[in-house]
mmCIF file with all atom_site columns, C-alpha atoms in Angstrom:
data_model
loop_
_atom_site.group_PDB
_atom_site.id
_atom_site.type_symbol
_atom_site.label_atom_id
_atom_site.label_alt_id
_atom_site.label_comp_id
_atom_site.label_asym_id
_atom_site.label_entity_id
_atom_site.label_seq_id
_atom_site.pdbx_PDB_ins_code
_atom_site.Cartn_x
_atom_site.Cartn_y
_atom_site.Cartn_z
_atom_site.occupancy
_atom_site.B_iso_or_equiv
_atom_site.pdbx_formal_charge
_atom_site.auth_seq_id
_atom_site.auth_comp_id
_atom_site.auth_asym_id
_atom_site.auth_atom_id
_atom_site.pdbx_PDB_model_num
ATOM 1   C CA . UNK A 1 1   ? 0.000   0.000   0.000  1.00 0.00 ? 235 UNK A CA 1
ATOM 2   C CA . UNK A 1 2   ? 1.409   3.388   -0.953 1.00 0.00 ? 236 UNK A CA 1
ATOM 3   C CA . UNK A 1 3   ? 1.696   6.322   1.439  1.00 0.00 ? 237 UNK A CA 1
ATOM 4   C CA . UNK A 1 4   ? -1.292  8.380   0.173  1.00 0.00 ? 238 UNK A CA 1
ATOM 5   C CA . UNK A 1 5   ? -3.538  5.302   0.479  1.00 0.00 ? 239 UNK A CA 1
ATOM 6   C CA . UNK A 1 6   ? -2.405  4.658   4.042  1.00 0.00 ? 240 UNK A CA 1
ATOM 7   C CA . UNK A 1 7   ? -2.779  8.350   4.858  1.00 0.00 ? 241 UNK A CA 1
ATOM 8   C CA . UNK A 1 8   ? -6.336  8.301   3.488  1.00 0.00 ? 242 UNK A CA 1
ATOM 9   C CA . UNK A 1 9   ? -7.362  5.319   5.612  1.00 0.00 ? 243 UNK A CA 1
ATOM 10  C CA . UNK A 1 10  ? -5.831  6.909   8.715  1.00 0.00 ? 244 UNK A CA 1
ATOM 11  C CA . UNK A 1 11  ? -7.445  10.296  8.040  1.00 0.00 ? 245 UNK A CA 1
ATOM 12  C CA . UNK A 1 12  ? -10.870 8.731   7.460  1.00 0.00 ? 246 UNK A CA 1
ATOM 13  C CA . UNK A 1 13  ? -10.644 6.725   10.668 1.00 0.00 ? 247 UNK A CA 1
ATOM 14  C CA . UNK A 1 14  ? -9.646  9.873   12.604 1.00 0.00 ? 248 UNK A CA 1
ATOM 15  C CA . UNK A 1 15  ? -12.336 11.918  10.901 1.00 0.00 ? 249 UNK A CA 1
ATOM 16  C CA . UNK A 1 16  ? -9.903  14.533  9.613  1.00 0.00 ? 250 UNK A CA 1
ATOM 17  C CA . UNK A 1 17  ? -11.709 15.875  6.545  1.00 0.00 ? 251 UNK A CA 1
ATOM 18  C CA . UNK A 1 18  ? -8.789  18.121  5.569  1.00 0.00 ? 252 UNK A CA 1
ATOM 19  C CA . UNK A 1 19  ? -6.346  15.232  5.670  1.00 0.00 ? 253 UNK A CA 1
ATOM 20  C CA . UNK A 1 20  ? -8.813  13.095  3.678  1.00 0.00 ? 254 UNK A CA 1
ATOM 21  C CA . UNK A 1 21  ? -8.886  15.764  0.969  1.00 0.00 ? 255 UNK A CA 1
ATOM 22  C CA . UNK A 1 22  ? -5.088  16.101  1.029  1.00 0.00 ? 256 UNK A CA 1
ATOM 23  C CA . UNK A 1 23  ? -4.601  12.329  0.671  1.00 0.00 ? 257 UNK A CA 1
ATOM 24  C CA . UNK A 1 24  ? -7.015  12.219  -2.269 1.00 0.00 ? 258 UNK A CA 1
ATOM 25  C CA . UNK A 1 25  ? -5.196  15.168  -3.872 1.00 0.00 ? 259 UNK A CA 1
ATOM 26  C CA . UNK A 1 26  ? -1.924  13.248  -3.397 1.00 0.00 ? 260 UNK A CA 1
ATOM 27  C CA . UNK A 1 27  ? -3.313  10.372  -5.445 1.00 0.00 ? 261 UNK A CA 1
ATOM 28  C CA . UNK A 1 28  ? -4.871  8.082   -2.845 1.00 0.00 ? 262 UNK A CA 1
ATOM 29  C CA . UNK A 1 29  ? -7.439  5.624   -4.210 1.00 0.00 ? 263 UNK A CA 1
ATOM 30  C CA . UNK A 1 30  ? -10.888 6.480   -2.834 1.00 0.00 ? 264 UNK A CA 1
ATOM 31  C CA . UNK A 1 31  ? -11.726 2.745   -2.708 1.00 0.00 ? 265 UNK A CA 1
ATOM 32  C CA . UNK A 1 32  ? -8.521  1.555   -0.987 1.00 0.00 ? 266 UNK A CA 1
ATOM 33  C CA . UNK A 1 33  ? -9.101  -1.121  1.680  1.00 0.00 ? 267 UNK A CA 1
ATOM 34  C CA . UNK A 1 34  ? -7.393  -1.966  4.952  1.00 0.00 ? 268 UNK A CA 1
ATOM 35  C CA . UNK A 1 35  ? -6.579  -5.451  6.277  1.00 0.00 ? 269 UNK A CA 1
ATOM 36  C CA . UNK A 1 36  ? -10.267 -6.061  7.048  1.00 0.00 ? 270 UNK A CA 1
ATOM 37  C CA . UNK A 1 37  ? -11.364 -4.818  3.605  1.00 0.00 ? 271 UNK A CA 1
ATOM 38  C CA . UNK A 1 38  ? -12.764 -1.614  5.130  1.00 0.00 ? 272 UNK A CA 1
ATOM 39  C CA . UNK A 1 39  ? -12.796 1.392   2.792  1.00 0.00 ? 273 UNK A CA 1
ATOM 40  C CA . UNK A 1 40  ? -12.105 4.961   3.967  1.00 0.00 ? 274 UNK A CA 1
ATOM 41  C CA . UNK A 1 41  ? -15.861 5.669   3.745  1.00 0.00 ? 275 UNK A CA 1
ATOM 42  C CA . UNK A 1 42  ? -16.654 2.686   5.970  1.00 0.00 ? 276 UNK A CA 1
ATOM 43  C CA . UNK A 1 43  ? -14.076 3.849   8.523  1.00 0.00 ? 277 UNK A CA 1
ATOM 44  C CA . UNK A 1 44  ? -15.593 7.333   8.469  1.00 0.00 ? 278 UNK A CA 1
ATOM 45  C CA . UNK A 1 45  ? -19.109 5.876   8.876  1.00 0.00 ? 279 UNK A CA 1
ATOM 46  C CA . UNK A 1 46  ? -18.035 3.669   11.787 1.00 0.00 ? 280 UNK A CA 1
ATOM 47  C CA . UNK A 1 47  ? -16.679 6.720   13.599 1.00 0.00 ? 281 UNK A CA 1
ATOM 48  C CA . UNK A 1 48  ? -19.611 8.931   12.564 1.00 0.00 ? 282 UNK A CA 1
ATOM 49  C CA . UNK A 1 49  ? -17.183 11.365  10.922 1.00 0.00 ? 283 UNK A CA 1
ATOM 50  C CA . UNK A 1 50  ? -19.695 13.137  8.688  1.00 0.00 ? 284 UNK A CA 1
ATOM 51  C CA . UNK A 1 51  ? -17.418 15.828  7.226  1.00 0.00 ? 285 UNK A CA 1
ATOM 52  C CA . UNK A 1 52  ? -14.845 13.233  6.182  1.00 0.00 ? 286 UNK A CA 1
ATOM 53  C CA . UNK A 1 53  ? -17.603 11.091  4.675  1.00 0.00 ? 287 UNK A CA 1
ATOM 54  C CA . UNK A 1 54  ? -18.915 14.040  2.670  1.00 0.00 ? 288 UNK A CA 1
ATOM 55  C CA . UNK A 1 55  ? -15.469 14.571  1.133  1.00 0.00 ? 289 UNK A CA 1
ATOM 56  C CA . UNK A 1 56  ? -15.265 10.883  0.237  1.00 0.00 ? 290 UNK A CA 1
ATOM 57  C CA . UNK A 1 57  ? -18.782 10.784  -1.232 1.00 0.00 ? 291 UNK A CA 1
ATOM 58  C CA . UNK A 1 58  ? -17.962 13.840  -3.364 1.00 0.00 ? 292 UNK A CA 1
ATOM 59  C CA . UNK A 1 59  ? -14.877 11.944  -4.592 1.00 0.00 ? 293 UNK A CA 1
ATOM 60  C CA . UNK A 1 60  ? -17.041 9.001   -5.699 1.00 0.00 ? 294 UNK A CA 1
ATOM 61  C CA . UNK A 1 61  ? -16.722 6.625   -2.710 1.00 0.00 ? 295 UNK A CA 1
ATOM 62  C CA . UNK A 1 62  ? -18.992 3.559   -2.804 1.00 0.00 ? 296 UNK A CA 1
ATOM 63  C CA . UNK A 1 63  ? -21.583 3.477   0.030  1.00 0.00 ? 297 UNK A CA 1
ATOM 64  C CA . UNK A 1 64  ? -22.151 -0.252  -0.583 1.00 0.00 ? 298 UNK A CA 1
ATOM 65  C CA . UNK A 1 65  ? -18.544 -1.554  -0.440 1.00 0.00 ? 299 UNK A CA 1
ATOM 66  C CA . UNK A 1 66  ? -18.587 -4.369  2.132  1.00 0.00 ? 300 UNK A CA 1
ATOM 67  C CA . UNK A 1 67  ? -15.749 -5.474  4.395  1.00 0.00 ? 301 UNK A CA 1
ATOM 68  C CA . UNK A 1 68  ? -14.864 -8.971  5.596  1.00 0.00 ? 302 UNK A CA 1
ATOM 69  C CA . UNK A 1 69  ? -17.833 -8.873  8.042  1.00 0.00 ? 303 UNK A CA 1
ATOM 70  C CA . UNK A 1 70  ? -20.221 -7.716  5.281  1.00 0.00 ? 304 UNK A CA 1
ATOM 71  C CA . UNK A 1 71  ? -20.526 -4.255  6.855  1.00 0.00 ? 305 UNK A CA 1
ATOM 72  C CA . UNK A 1 72  ? -20.845 -1.346  4.415  1.00 0.00 ? 306 UNK A CA 1
ATOM 73  C CA . UNK A 1 73  ? -20.932 2.408   5.029  1.00 0.00 ? 307 UNK A CA 1
ATOM 74  C CA . UNK A 1 74  ? -24.703 2.450   4.478  1.00 0.00 ? 308 UNK A CA 1
ATOM 75  C CA . UNK A 1 75  ? -25.432 -0.644  6.593  1.00 0.00 ? 309 UNK A CA 1
ATOM 76  C CA . UNK A 1 76  ? -23.370 0.761   9.477  1.00 0.00 ? 310 UNK A CA 1
ATOM 77  C CA . UNK A 1 77  ? -25.682 3.793   9.718  1.00 0.00 ? 311 UNK A CA 1
ATOM 78  C CA . UNK A 1 78  ? -28.427 1.474   10.945 1.00 0.00 ? 312 UNK A CA 1
ATOM 79  C CA . UNK A 1 79  ? -26.142 0.194   13.694 1.00 0.00 ? 313 UNK A CA 1
ATOM 80  C CA . UNK A 1 80  ? -24.893 3.626   14.821 1.00 0.00 ? 314 UNK A CA 1
ATOM 81  C CA . UNK A 1 81  ? -28.255 5.292   14.267 1.00 0.00 ? 315 UNK A CA 1
ATOM 82  C CA . UNK A 1 82  ? -26.571 8.352   12.772 1.00 0.00 ? 316 UNK A CA 1
ATOM 83  C CA . UNK A 1 83  ? -29.120 10.347  10.777 1.00 0.00 ? 317 UNK A CA 1
ATOM 84  C CA . UNK A 1 84  ? -26.402 12.830  9.768  1.00 0.00 ? 318 UNK A CA 1
ATOM 85  C CA . UNK A 1 85  ? -24.280 10.025  8.269  1.00 0.00 ? 319 UNK A CA 1
ATOM 86  C CA . UNK A 1 86  ? -27.320 8.496   6.590  1.00 0.00 ? 320 UNK A CA 1
ATOM 87  C CA . UNK A 1 87  ? -28.009 11.830  4.912  1.00 0.00 ? 321 UNK A CA 1
ATOM 88  C CA . UNK A 1 88  ? -24.341 12.268  3.968  1.00 0.00 ? 322 UNK A CA 1
ATOM 89  C CA . UNK A 1 89  ? -24.474 8.933   2.121  1.00 0.00 ? 323 UNK A CA 1
ATOM 90  C CA . UNK A 1 90  ? -27.793 9.407   0.300  1.00 0.00 ? 324 UNK A CA 1
ATOM 91  C CA . UNK A 1 91  ? -26.238 11.483  -2.524 1.00 0.00 ? 325 UNK A CA 1
ATOM 92  C CA . UNK A 1 92  ? -24.019 8.456   -3.290 1.00 0.00 ? 326 UNK A CA 1
ATOM 93  C CA . UNK A 1 93  ? -27.141 6.434   -4.127 1.00 0.00 ? 327 UNK A CA 1
ATOM 94  C CA . UNK A 1 94  ? -26.783 3.516   -1.679 1.00 0.00 ? 328 UNK A CA 1
ATOM 95  C CA . UNK A 1 95  ? -28.356 0.201   -2.652 1.00 0.00 ? 329 UNK A CA 1
ATOM 96  C CA . UNK A 1 96  ? -31.018 -0.263  0.039  1.00 0.00 ? 330 UNK A CA 1
ATOM 97  C CA . UNK A 1 97  ? -31.233 -4.003  -0.702 1.00 0.00 ? 331 UNK A CA 1
ATOM 98  C CA . UNK A 1 98  ? -27.606 -4.834  0.243  1.00 0.00 ? 332 UNK A CA 1
ATOM 99  C CA . UNK A 1 99  ? -27.675 -6.994  3.375  1.00 0.00 ? 333 UNK A CA 1
ATOM 100 C CA . UNK A 1 100 ? -25.402 -7.492  6.382  1.00 0.00 ? 334 UNK A CA 1
ATOM 101 C CA . UNK A 1 101 ? -24.064 -10.812 7.653  1.00 0.00 ? 335 UNK A CA 1
ATOM 102 C CA . UNK A 1 102 ? -27.449 -11.525 9.268  1.00 0.00 ? 336 UNK A CA 1
ATOM 103 C CA . UNK A 1 103 ? -29.231 -10.926 5.963  1.00 0.00 ? 337 UNK A CA 1
ATOM 104 C CA . UNK A 1 104 ? -30.709 -7.650  7.179  1.00 0.00 ? 338 UNK A CA 1
ATOM 105 C CA . UNK A 1 105 ? -31.054 -4.145  5.730  1.00 0.00 ? 339 UNK A CA 1
ATOM 106 C CA . UNK A 1 106 ? -30.104 -1.040  7.741  1.00 0.00 ? 340 UNK A CA 1
ATOM 107 C CA . UNK A 1 107 ? -33.635 -0.591  9.114  1.00 0.00 ? 341 UNK A CA 1
ATOM 108 C CA . UNK A 1 108 ? -33.452 -3.848  11.085 1.00 0.00 ? 342 UNK A CA 1
ATOM 109 C CA . UNK A 1 109 ? -30.521 -3.129  13.465 1.00 0.00 ? 343 UNK A CA 1
ATOM 110 C CA . UNK A 1 110 ? -31.801 0.434   13.888 1.00 0.00 ? 344 UNK A CA 1
ATOM 111 C CA . UNK A 1 111 ? -35.190 -0.914  14.996 1.00 0.00 ? 345 UNK A CA 1
ATOM 112 C CA . UNK A 1 112 ? -33.590 -3.447  17.326 1.00 0.00 ? 346 UNK A CA 1
ATOM 113 C CA . UNK A 1 113 ? -31.334 -0.840  18.971 1.00 0.00 ? 347 UNK A CA 1
ATOM 114 C CA . UNK A 1 114 ? -34.042 1.740   19.522 1.00 0.00 ? 348 UNK A CA 1
ATOM 115 C CA . UNK A 1 115 ? -32.705 4.380   17.105 1.00 0.00 ? 349 UNK A CA 1
ATOM 116 C CA . UNK A 1 116 ? -36.007 6.257   16.776 1.00 0.00 ? 350 UNK A CA 1
ATOM 117 C CA . UNK A 1 117 ? -34.695 9.261   14.823 1.00 0.00 ? 351 UNK A CA 1
ATOM 118 C CA . UNK A 1 118 ? -32.907 7.025   12.322 1.00 0.00 ? 352 UNK A CA 1
ATOM 119 C CA . UNK A 1 119 ? -35.925 4.786   11.793 1.00 0.00 ? 353 UNK A CA 1
ATOM 120 C CA . UNK A 1 120 ? -38.139 7.845   11.243 1.00 0.00 ? 354 UNK A CA 1
ATOM 121 C CA . UNK A 1 121 ? -35.655 9.401   8.801  1.00 0.00 ? 355 UNK A CA 1
ATOM 122 C CA . UNK A 1 122 ? -34.859 6.273   6.771  1.00 0.00 ? 356 UNK A CA 1
ATOM 123 C CA . UNK A 1 123 ? -38.560 5.464   6.394  1.00 0.00 ? 357 UNK A CA 1
ATOM 124 C CA . UNK A 1 124 ? -39.373 9.036   5.365  1.00 0.00 ? 358 UNK A CA 1
ATOM 125 C CA . UNK A 1 125 ? -36.381 9.732   3.108  1.00 0.00 ? 359 UNK A CA 1
ATOM 126 C CA . UNK A 1 126 ? -35.830 6.394   1.338  1.00 0.00 ? 360 UNK A CA 1
ATOM 127 C CA . UNK A 1 127 ? -37.945 3.567   -0.077 1.00 0.00 ? 361 UNK A CA 1
ATOM 128 C CA . UNK A 1 128 ? -36.318 0.912   2.143  1.00 0.00 ? 362 UNK A CA 1
ATOM 129 C CA . UNK A 1 129 ? -38.314 -2.323  2.398  1.00 0.00 ? 363 UNK A CA 1
ATOM 130 C CA . UNK A 1 130 ? -40.144 -2.087  5.726  1.00 0.00 ? 364 UNK A CA 1
ATOM 131 C CA . UNK A 1 131 ? -41.025 -5.815  5.597  1.00 0.00 ? 365 UNK A CA 1
ATOM 132 C CA . UNK A 1 132 ? -37.551 -7.127  4.659  1.00 0.00 ? 366 UNK A CA 1
ATOM 133 C CA . UNK A 1 133 ? -36.958 -10.514 6.324  1.00 0.00 ? 367 UNK A CA 1
ATOM 134 C CA . UNK A 1 134 ? -33.436 -11.398 7.496  1.00 0.00 ? 368 UNK A CA 1
ATOM 135 C CA . UNK A 1 135 ? -31.816 -14.836 7.818  1.00 0.00 ? 369 UNK A CA 1
ATOM 136 C CA . UNK A 1 136 ? -33.297 -15.285 11.296 1.00 0.00 ? 370 UNK A CA 1
ATOM 137 C CA . UNK A 1 137 ? -36.757 -14.917 9.751  1.00 0.00 ? 371 UNK A CA 1
ATOM 138 C CA . UNK A 1 138 ? -37.236 -11.519 11.398 1.00 0.00 ? 372 UNK A CA 1
ATOM 139 C CA . UNK A 1 139 ? -38.459 -8.175  10.064 1.00 0.00 ? 373 UNK A CA 1
ATOM 140 C CA . UNK A 1 140 ? -37.634 -4.794  11.622 1.00 0.00 ? 374 UNK A CA 1
ATOM 141 C CA . UNK A 1 141 ? -40.957 -5.016  13.481 1.00 0.00 ? 375 UNK A CA 1
ATOM 142 C CA . UNK A 1 142 ? -40.128 -8.434  14.901 1.00 0.00 ? 376 UNK A CA 1
ATOM 143 C CA . UNK A 1 143 ? -36.630 -7.295  15.942 1.00 0.00 ? 377 UNK A CA 1
ATOM 144 C CA . UNK A 1 144 ? -38.050 -4.227  17.703 1.00 0.00 ? 378 UNK A CA 1
ATOM 145 C CA . UNK A 1 145 ? -40.308 -6.552  19.730 1.00 0.00 ? 379 UNK A CA 1
ATOM 146 C CA . UNK A 1 146 ? -38.032 -9.581  20.238 1.00 0.00 ? 380 UNK A CA 1
ATOM 147 C CA . UNK A 1 147 ? -34.764 -7.766  20.916 1.00 0.00 ? 381 UNK A CA 1
ATOM 148 C CA . UNK A 1 148 ? -36.161 -4.467  22.217 1.00 0.00 ? 382 UNK A CA 1
ATOM 149 C CA . UNK A 1 149 ? -36.919 -3.649  25.842 1.00 0.00 ? 383 UNK A CA 1
ATOM 150 C CA . UNK A 1 150 ? -40.565 -2.660  25.377 1.00 0.00 ? 384 UNK A CA 1
ATOM 151 C CA . UNK A 1 151 ? -39.787 0.919   26.446 1.00 0.00 ? 385 UNK A CA 1
ATOM 152 C CA . UNK A 1 152 ? -40.784 4.206   24.867 1.00 0.00 ? 386 UNK A CA 1
ATOM 153 C CA . UNK A 1 153 ? -38.157 4.071   22.085 1.00 0.00 ? 387 UNK A CA 1
ATOM 154 C CA . UNK A 1 154 ? -39.255 0.645   20.903 1.00 0.00 ? 388 UNK A CA 1
ATOM 155 C CA . UNK A 1 155 ? -42.930 1.597   21.253 1.00 0.00 ? 389 UNK A CA 1
ATOM 156 C CA . UNK A 1 156 ? -42.309 4.599   18.987 1.00 0.00 ? 390 UNK A CA 1
ATOM 157 C CA . UNK A 1 157 ? -40.395 2.464   16.494 1.00 0.00 ? 391 UNK A CA 1
ATOM 158 C CA . UNK A 1 158 ? -43.239 -0.063  16.334 1.00 0.00 ? 392 UNK A CA 1
ATOM 159 C CA . UNK A 1 159 ? -45.636 2.815   15.683 1.00 0.00 ? 393 UNK A CA 1
ATOM 160 C CA . UNK A 1 160 ? -43.357 4.272   12.961 1.00 0.00 ? 394 UNK A CA 1
ATOM 161 C CA . UNK A 1 161 ? -43.009 0.884   11.250 1.00 0.00 ? 395 UNK A CA 1
ATOM 162 C CA . UNK A 1 162 ? -46.764 0.265   11.284 1.00 0.00 ? 396 UNK A CA 1
ATOM 163 C CA . UNK A 1 163 ? -47.445 3.764   9.940  1.00 0.00 ? 397 UNK A CA 1
ATOM 164 C CA . UNK A 1 164 ? -44.905 3.127   7.160  1.00 0.00 ? 398 UNK A CA 1
ATOM 165 C CA . UNK A 1 165 ? -46.824 0.042   6.091  1.00 0.00 ? 399 UNK A CA 1
ATOM 166 C CA . UNK A 1 166 ? -45.149 -2.812  7.969  1.00 0.00 ? 400 UNK A CA 1
ATOM 167 C CA . UNK A 1 167 ? -47.322 -5.940  7.924  1.00 0.00 ? 401 UNK A CA 1
ATOM 168 C CA . UNK A 1 168 ? -48.226 -6.325  11.618 1.00 0.00 ? 402 UNK A CA 1
ATOM 169 C CA . UNK A 1 169 ? -49.143 -9.996  11.392 1.00 0.00 ? 403 UNK A CA 1
ATOM 170 C CA . UNK A 1 170 ? -46.036 -11.144 9.469  1.00 0.00 ? 404 UNK A CA 1
ATOM 171 C CA . UNK A 1 171 ? -44.727 -14.017 11.649 1.00 0.00 ? 405 UNK A CA 1
ATOM 172 C CA . UNK A 1 172 ? -41.187 -15.178 12.322 1.00 0.00 ? 406 UNK A CA 1
ATOM 173 C CA . UNK A 1 173 ? -39.814 -18.456 10.960 1.00 0.00 ? 407 UNK A CA 1
ATOM 174 C CA . UNK A 1 174 ? -41.636 -20.362 13.692 1.00 0.00 ? 408 UNK A CA 1
ATOM 175 C CA . UNK A 1 175 ? -44.991 -18.781 12.875 1.00 0.00 ? 409 UNK A CA 1
ATOM 176 C CA . UNK A 1 176 ? -45.006 -16.461 15.907 1.00 0.00 ? 410 UNK A CA 1
ATOM 177 C CA . UNK A 1 177 ? -46.360 -12.960 15.179 1.00 0.00 ? 411 UNK A CA 1
ATOM 178 C CA . UNK A 1 178 ? -45.073 -9.665  16.615 1.00 0.00 ? 412 UNK A CA 1
ATOM 179 C CA . UNK A 1 179 ? -48.242 -9.440  18.731 1.00 0.00 ? 413 UNK A CA 1
ATOM 180 C CA . UNK A 1 180 ? -47.663 -12.900 20.211 1.00 0.00 ? 414 UNK A CA 1
ATOM 181 C CA . UNK A 1 181 ? -44.050 -11.995 21.013 1.00 0.00 ? 415 UNK A CA 1
ATOM 182 C CA . UNK A 1 182 ? -45.168 -8.728  22.632 1.00 0.00 ? 416 UNK A CA 1
ATOM 183 C CA . UNK A 1 183 ? -47.768 -10.542 24.750 1.00 0.00 ? 417 UNK A CA 1
ATOM 184 C CA . UNK A 1 184 ? -45.244 -13.206 25.829 1.00 0.00 ? 418 UNK A CA 1
ATOM 185 C CA . UNK A 1 185 ? -42.783 -10.505 26.895 1.00 0.00 ? 419 UNK A CA 1
ATOM 186 C CA . UNK A 1 186 ? -45.377 -8.469  28.750 1.00 0.00 ? 420 UNK A CA 1
ATOM 187 C CA . UNK A 1 187 ? -45.030 -5.454  26.460 1.00 0.00 ? 421 UNK A CA 1
ATOM 188 C CA . UNK A 1 188 ? -48.581 -4.199  26.976 1.00 0.00 ? 422 UNK A CA 1
ATOM 189 C CA . UNK A 1 189 ? -48.146 -0.880  25.131 1.00 0.00 ? 423 UNK A CA 1
ATOM 190 C CA . UNK A 1 190 ? -46.620 -2.545  22.062 1.00 0.00 ? 424 UNK A CA 1
ATOM 191 C CA . UNK A 1 191 ? -49.249 -5.288  22.127 1.00 0.00 ? 425 UNK A CA 1
ATOM 192 C CA . UNK A 1 192 ? -51.968 -2.612  22.166 1.00 0.00 ? 426 UNK A CA 1
ATOM 193 C CA . UNK A 1 193 ? -50.389 -0.894  19.125 1.00 0.00 ? 427 UNK A CA 1
ATOM 194 C CA . UNK A 1 194 ? -50.299 -4.194  17.245 1.00 0.00 ? 428 UNK A CA 1
ATOM 195 C CA . UNK A 1 195 ? -53.865 -5.140  18.201 1.00 0.00 ? 429 UNK A CA 1
ATOM 196 C CA . UNK A 1 196 ? -55.122 -1.826  16.850 1.00 0.00 ? 430 UNK A CA 1
ATOM 197 C CA . UNK A 1 197 ? -53.931 -2.621  13.312 1.00 0.00 ? 431 UNK A CA 1
ATOM 198 C CA . UNK A 1 198 ? -54.767 -6.310  13.023 1.00 0.00 ? 432 UNK A CA 1
#
C-alpha cells in the first residue's frame, strides 16, 4: 500500500476531513481497503465522521462496499443510528437491498437498537423495504419486539413501522407474530399498538 492510500485510511478513521482531501489530492485511491477490507468511507461511517464522509462521497466513494464482516458504510448507519451520516451517504445512491451478515437491511438493526430518529428518517427519506426478512426470519418489526426492551423508544419504532406500512401480522420463521411476542414478553403498550392494526 502506498503512502497516500495509508494516509487516506488513517485520516478517514480519525475523521480529519482536511487530511482526507489532502490524501485524495496526493493520489490516494478512494476505494482503498485496509486489512479487514474496510474502505475509507466505511471507517468514516463507523466513527460517525460526517465531514470526512462528505469529502469521500464527493470523490465518488462507494456506500455499498462491504468489508470482511459484510458491513458497508450504508449498513453501518443502521447500527450507529446516525441520521447525519445516513443523509451524507444518500447522494451516493446507496443500494437499500444490500444486506449485512445476518441478511438484514439497515432498518433492522436500527429498529432493534431503539434508534427512533434514524428509523423515522430512513422510512421518510428512502424507499427501504419495511417488511424485509433477514436470515433469522425476522423483520424490523419483529426485531423491535423480540430484541427491544418494550420501552418508549421501541414503542415509537413499532408505531413508525406500522405507519410506514409494515405488515403487523407477518410471523417469524416459527410462525409467531409480533403481537404474540409482545404478549409473551409483557409489552402491553406494544401489544396494544399491534392489536389496533390487526
